Coordinates of C-alpha atoms in Angstrom, one line a residue:
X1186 CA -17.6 51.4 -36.5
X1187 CA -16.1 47.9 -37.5
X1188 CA -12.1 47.8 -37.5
X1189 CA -10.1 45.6 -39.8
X1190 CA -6.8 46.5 -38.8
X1191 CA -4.4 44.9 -41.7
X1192 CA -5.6 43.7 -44.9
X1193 CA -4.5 43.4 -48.4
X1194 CA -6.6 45.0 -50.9
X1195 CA -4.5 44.0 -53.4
X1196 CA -5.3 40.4 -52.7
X1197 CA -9.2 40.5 -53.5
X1198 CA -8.3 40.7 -57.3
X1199 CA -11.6 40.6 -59.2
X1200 CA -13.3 40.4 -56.3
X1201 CA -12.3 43.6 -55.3
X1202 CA -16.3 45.3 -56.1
X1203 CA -18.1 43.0 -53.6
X1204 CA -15.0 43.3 -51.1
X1205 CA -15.6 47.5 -51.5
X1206 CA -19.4 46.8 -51.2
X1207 CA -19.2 45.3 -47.9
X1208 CA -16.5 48.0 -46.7
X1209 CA -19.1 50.7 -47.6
X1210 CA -21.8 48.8 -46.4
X1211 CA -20.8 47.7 -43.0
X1212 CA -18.6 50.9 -42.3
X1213 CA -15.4 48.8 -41.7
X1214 CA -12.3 51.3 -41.3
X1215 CA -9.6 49.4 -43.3
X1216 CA -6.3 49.9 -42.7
X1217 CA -4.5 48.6 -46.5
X1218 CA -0.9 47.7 -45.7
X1219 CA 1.3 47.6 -49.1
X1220 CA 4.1 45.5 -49.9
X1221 CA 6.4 48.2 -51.4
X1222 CA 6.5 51.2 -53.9
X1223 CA 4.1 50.0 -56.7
X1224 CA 1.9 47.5 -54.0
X1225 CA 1.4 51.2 -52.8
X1226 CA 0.7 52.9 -55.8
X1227 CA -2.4 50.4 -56.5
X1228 CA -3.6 51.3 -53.0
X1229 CA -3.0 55.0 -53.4
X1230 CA -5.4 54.8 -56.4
X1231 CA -8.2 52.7 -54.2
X1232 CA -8.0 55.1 -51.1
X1233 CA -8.6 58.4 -53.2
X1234 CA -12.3 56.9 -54.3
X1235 CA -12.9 55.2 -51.1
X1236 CA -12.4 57.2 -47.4
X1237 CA -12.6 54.5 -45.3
X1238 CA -9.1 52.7 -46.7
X1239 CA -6.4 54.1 -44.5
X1240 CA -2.9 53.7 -46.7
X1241 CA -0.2 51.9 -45.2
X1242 CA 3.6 52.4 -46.8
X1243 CA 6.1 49.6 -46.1
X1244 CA 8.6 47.1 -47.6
X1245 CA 7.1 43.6 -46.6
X1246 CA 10.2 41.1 -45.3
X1247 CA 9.4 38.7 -47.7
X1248 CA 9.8 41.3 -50.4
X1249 CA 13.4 42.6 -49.0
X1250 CA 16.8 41.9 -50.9
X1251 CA 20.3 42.2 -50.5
X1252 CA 20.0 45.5 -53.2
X1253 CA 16.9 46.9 -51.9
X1254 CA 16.7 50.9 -51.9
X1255 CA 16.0 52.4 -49.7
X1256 CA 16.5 55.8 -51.5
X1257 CA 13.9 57.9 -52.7
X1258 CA 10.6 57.0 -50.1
X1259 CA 10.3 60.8 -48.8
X1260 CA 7.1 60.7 -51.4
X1261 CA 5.9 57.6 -49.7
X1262 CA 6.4 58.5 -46.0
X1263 CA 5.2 62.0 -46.7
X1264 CA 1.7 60.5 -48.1
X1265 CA 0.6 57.5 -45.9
X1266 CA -1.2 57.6 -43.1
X1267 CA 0.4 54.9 -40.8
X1268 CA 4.1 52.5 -41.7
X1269 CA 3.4 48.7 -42.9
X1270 CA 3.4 46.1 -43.4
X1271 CA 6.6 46.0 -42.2
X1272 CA 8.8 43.8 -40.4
X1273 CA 11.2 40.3 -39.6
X1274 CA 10.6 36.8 -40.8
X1275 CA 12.8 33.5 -40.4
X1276 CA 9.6 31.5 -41.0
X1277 CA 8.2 31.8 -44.7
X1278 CA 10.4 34.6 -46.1
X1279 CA 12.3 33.2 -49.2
X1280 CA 16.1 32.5 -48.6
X1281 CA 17.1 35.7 -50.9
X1282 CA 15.7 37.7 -48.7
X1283 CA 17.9 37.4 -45.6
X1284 CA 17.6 38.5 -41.7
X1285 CA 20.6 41.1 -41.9
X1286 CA 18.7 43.0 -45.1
X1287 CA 15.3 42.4 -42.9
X1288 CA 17.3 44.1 -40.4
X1289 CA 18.1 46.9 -42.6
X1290 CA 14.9 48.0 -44.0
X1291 CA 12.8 47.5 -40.8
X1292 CA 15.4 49.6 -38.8
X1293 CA 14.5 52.6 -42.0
X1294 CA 11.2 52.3 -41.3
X1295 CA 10.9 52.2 -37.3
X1296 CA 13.5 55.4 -37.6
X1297 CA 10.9 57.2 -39.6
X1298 CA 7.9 56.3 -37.9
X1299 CA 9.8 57.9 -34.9
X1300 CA 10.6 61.0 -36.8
X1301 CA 7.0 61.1 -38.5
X1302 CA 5.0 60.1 -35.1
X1303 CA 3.9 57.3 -37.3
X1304 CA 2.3 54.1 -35.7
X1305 CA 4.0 50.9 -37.5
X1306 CA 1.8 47.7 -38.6
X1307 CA 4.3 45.0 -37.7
X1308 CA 5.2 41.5 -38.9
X1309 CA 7.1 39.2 -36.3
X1310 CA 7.0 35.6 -37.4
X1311 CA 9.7 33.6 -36.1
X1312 CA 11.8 36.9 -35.0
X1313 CA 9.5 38.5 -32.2
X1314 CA 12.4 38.8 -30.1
X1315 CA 14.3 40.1 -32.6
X1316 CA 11.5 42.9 -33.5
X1317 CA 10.8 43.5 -29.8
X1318 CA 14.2 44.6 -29.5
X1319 CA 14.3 46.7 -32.3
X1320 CA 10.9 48.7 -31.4
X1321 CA 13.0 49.0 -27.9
X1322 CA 15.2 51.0 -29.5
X1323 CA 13.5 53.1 -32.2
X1324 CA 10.9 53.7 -29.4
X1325 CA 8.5 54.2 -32.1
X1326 CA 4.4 55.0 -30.9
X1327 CA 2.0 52.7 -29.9
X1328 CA 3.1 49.6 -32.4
X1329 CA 0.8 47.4 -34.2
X1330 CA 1.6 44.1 -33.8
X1331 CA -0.2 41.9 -36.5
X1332 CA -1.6 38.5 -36.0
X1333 CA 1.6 37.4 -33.0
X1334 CA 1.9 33.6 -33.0
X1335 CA 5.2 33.9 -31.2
X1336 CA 6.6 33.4 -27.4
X1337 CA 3.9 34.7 -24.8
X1338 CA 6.3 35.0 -22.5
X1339 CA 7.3 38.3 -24.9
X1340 CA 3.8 39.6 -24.9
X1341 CA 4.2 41.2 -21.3
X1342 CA 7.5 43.1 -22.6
X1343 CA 5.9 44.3 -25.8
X1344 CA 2.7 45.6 -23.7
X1345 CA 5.2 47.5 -21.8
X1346 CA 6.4 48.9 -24.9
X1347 CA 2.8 50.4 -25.2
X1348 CA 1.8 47.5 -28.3
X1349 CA -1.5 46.9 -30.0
X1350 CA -2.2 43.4 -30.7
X1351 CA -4.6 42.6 -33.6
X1352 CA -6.3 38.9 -33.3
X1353 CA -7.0 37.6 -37.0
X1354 CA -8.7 34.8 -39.1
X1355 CA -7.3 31.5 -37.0
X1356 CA -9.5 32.6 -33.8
X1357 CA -11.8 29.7 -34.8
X1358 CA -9.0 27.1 -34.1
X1359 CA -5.6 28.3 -32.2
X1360 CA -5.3 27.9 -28.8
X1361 CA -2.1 30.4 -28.8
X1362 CA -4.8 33.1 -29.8
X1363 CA -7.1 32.0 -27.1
X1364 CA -4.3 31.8 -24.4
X1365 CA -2.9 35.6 -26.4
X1366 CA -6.1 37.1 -25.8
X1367 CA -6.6 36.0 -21.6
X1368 CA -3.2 38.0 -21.6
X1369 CA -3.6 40.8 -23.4
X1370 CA -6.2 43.8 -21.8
X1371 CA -8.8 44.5 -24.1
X1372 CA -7.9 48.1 -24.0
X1373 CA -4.7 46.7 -26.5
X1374 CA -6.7 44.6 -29.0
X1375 CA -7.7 45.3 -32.5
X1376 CA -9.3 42.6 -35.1
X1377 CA -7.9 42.6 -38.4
X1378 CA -8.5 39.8 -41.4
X1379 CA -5.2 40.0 -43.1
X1380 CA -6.9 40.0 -46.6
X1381 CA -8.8 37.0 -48.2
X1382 CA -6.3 34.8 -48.3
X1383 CA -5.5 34.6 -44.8
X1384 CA -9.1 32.5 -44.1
X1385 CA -8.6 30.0 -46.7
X1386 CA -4.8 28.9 -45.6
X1387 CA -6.6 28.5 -41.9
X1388 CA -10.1 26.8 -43.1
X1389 CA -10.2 26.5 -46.8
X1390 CA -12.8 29.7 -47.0
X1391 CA -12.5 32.7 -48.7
X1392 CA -11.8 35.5 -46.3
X1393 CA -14.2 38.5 -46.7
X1394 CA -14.0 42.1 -44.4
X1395 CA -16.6 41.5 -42.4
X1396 CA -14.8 38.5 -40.8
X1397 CA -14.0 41.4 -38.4
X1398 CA -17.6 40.0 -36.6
X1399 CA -17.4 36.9 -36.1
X1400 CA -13.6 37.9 -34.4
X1401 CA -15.9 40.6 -32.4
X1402 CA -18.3 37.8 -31.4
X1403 CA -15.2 35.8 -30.6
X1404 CA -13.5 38.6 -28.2
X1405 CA -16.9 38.8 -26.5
X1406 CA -17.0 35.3 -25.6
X1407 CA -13.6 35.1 -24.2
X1408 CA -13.6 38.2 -22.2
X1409 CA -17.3 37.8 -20.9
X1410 CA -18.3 41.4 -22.5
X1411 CA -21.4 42.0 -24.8
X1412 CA -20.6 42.4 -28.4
X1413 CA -21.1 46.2 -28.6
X1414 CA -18.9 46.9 -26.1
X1415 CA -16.1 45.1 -27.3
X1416 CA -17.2 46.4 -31.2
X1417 CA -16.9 50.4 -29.0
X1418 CA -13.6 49.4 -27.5
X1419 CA -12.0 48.3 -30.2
X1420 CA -12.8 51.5 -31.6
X1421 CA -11.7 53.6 -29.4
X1422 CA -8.0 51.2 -29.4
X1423 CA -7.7 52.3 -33.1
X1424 CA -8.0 56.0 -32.5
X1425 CA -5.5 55.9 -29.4
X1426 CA -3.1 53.5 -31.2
X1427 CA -3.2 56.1 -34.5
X1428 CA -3.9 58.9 -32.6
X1429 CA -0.4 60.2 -33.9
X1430 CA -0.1 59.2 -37.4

């Protein structure tokens, strides 16, 4: 089975039947991360017609304030199957929504994927100290760190931590994601696509599930495997990663 590991369903707009054709048709578990409440409600709805959508609940960093509730989410937490997208951004979050409220709402969500045995799809850019250190102290499960483009001198400390990393649509052109992958084992990798949008900010193409092979084809390459054993292990790092949520 294919894995795409964070993506936006959202995002495919009326695109969405093709992008649900090629989910059914290439068996690619999805795991949909929301951006809050209603961003969740829309993928609610999706995930009851379609089994192989797994439903993330979050608050995205870019969509935190200084008044954001965090009052009333039981409904949420109690219904999703894994915490996200979630995180810390000093990089493109707008200037309303500031580090200390960041702060705030990821420490919520790490405390109840701790109390839920929840695994947490995480968002670092330009705080993956920061984050690192707040995982350290929730001690949340098995975290999901999504498309890292920080330090690699971190990677080594979050691997400790017991992180997933999940490589995504720039795999054709970064060397950070070349260098990320030598480091990480591949017994801690997962492939995601990060929605459609993700391919066309990286090379101006429209970014459809099964991008998730050509990142397989890519992990094969690098770690001098054959393609359906990196396709199995991947697998089998989704269902130890999520094995708790």
């Amino acid at each position: 089975m294919l894995i795409n590991a964070h993506d936006h369903m959202e995002s495919y707009g009326d695109q969405l039947p093709r992008t649900l054709n090629i989910i059914e048709e290439k068996e690619i578990l999805t795991l949909g991360v929301s951006m809050g409440p209603a961003s969740y409600d829309r993928l609610k709805d999706l995930a009851q017609d379609h089994p192989l959508i797994k439903k993330g609940f979050g608050i995205h960093p870019w969509m935190v304030r200084p008044d954001t509730s965090l009052e009333g989410l039981d409904p949420y937490l109690d219904d999703c199957d894994f915490i996200g997208e979630i995180g810390l951004d000093r990089v493109w979050a707008p200037p309303e929504s500031r580090l200390p409220d960041q702060v705030r709402v990821l420490r919520f969500f790490l405390d109840e994927a701790k109390e839920r045995s929840l695994t947490v799809n995480l968002h670092t850019k330009g705080c993956e100290k920061e984050v690192l250190d707040e995982v350290r102290r929730a001690d949340v499960p098995s975290p999901l760190i999504h498309w890292y483009s920080g330090p690699l001198d971190l990677v080594p400390a979050y691997l400790d931590l017991g992180a997933y990393f999940t490589i995504s649509s720039d795999f054709m052109d970064s060397q950070l994601t070349k260098d990320l992958v030598a480091m990480v084992p591949m017994d801690r990798i997962l492939t995601e696509t990060d929605g459609p949008g993700s391919l066309e900010w990286v090379r101006g193409e429209y970014g459809w599930p099964d991008l998730v092979e050509g990142i397989l084809d890519f992990l094969a390459k690098e770690k001098g495997r054959d393609r359906e054993e990196v396709e199995a292990m991947v697998e089998a790092n989704f269902r130890r990663c999520f094995q708790g949520s």
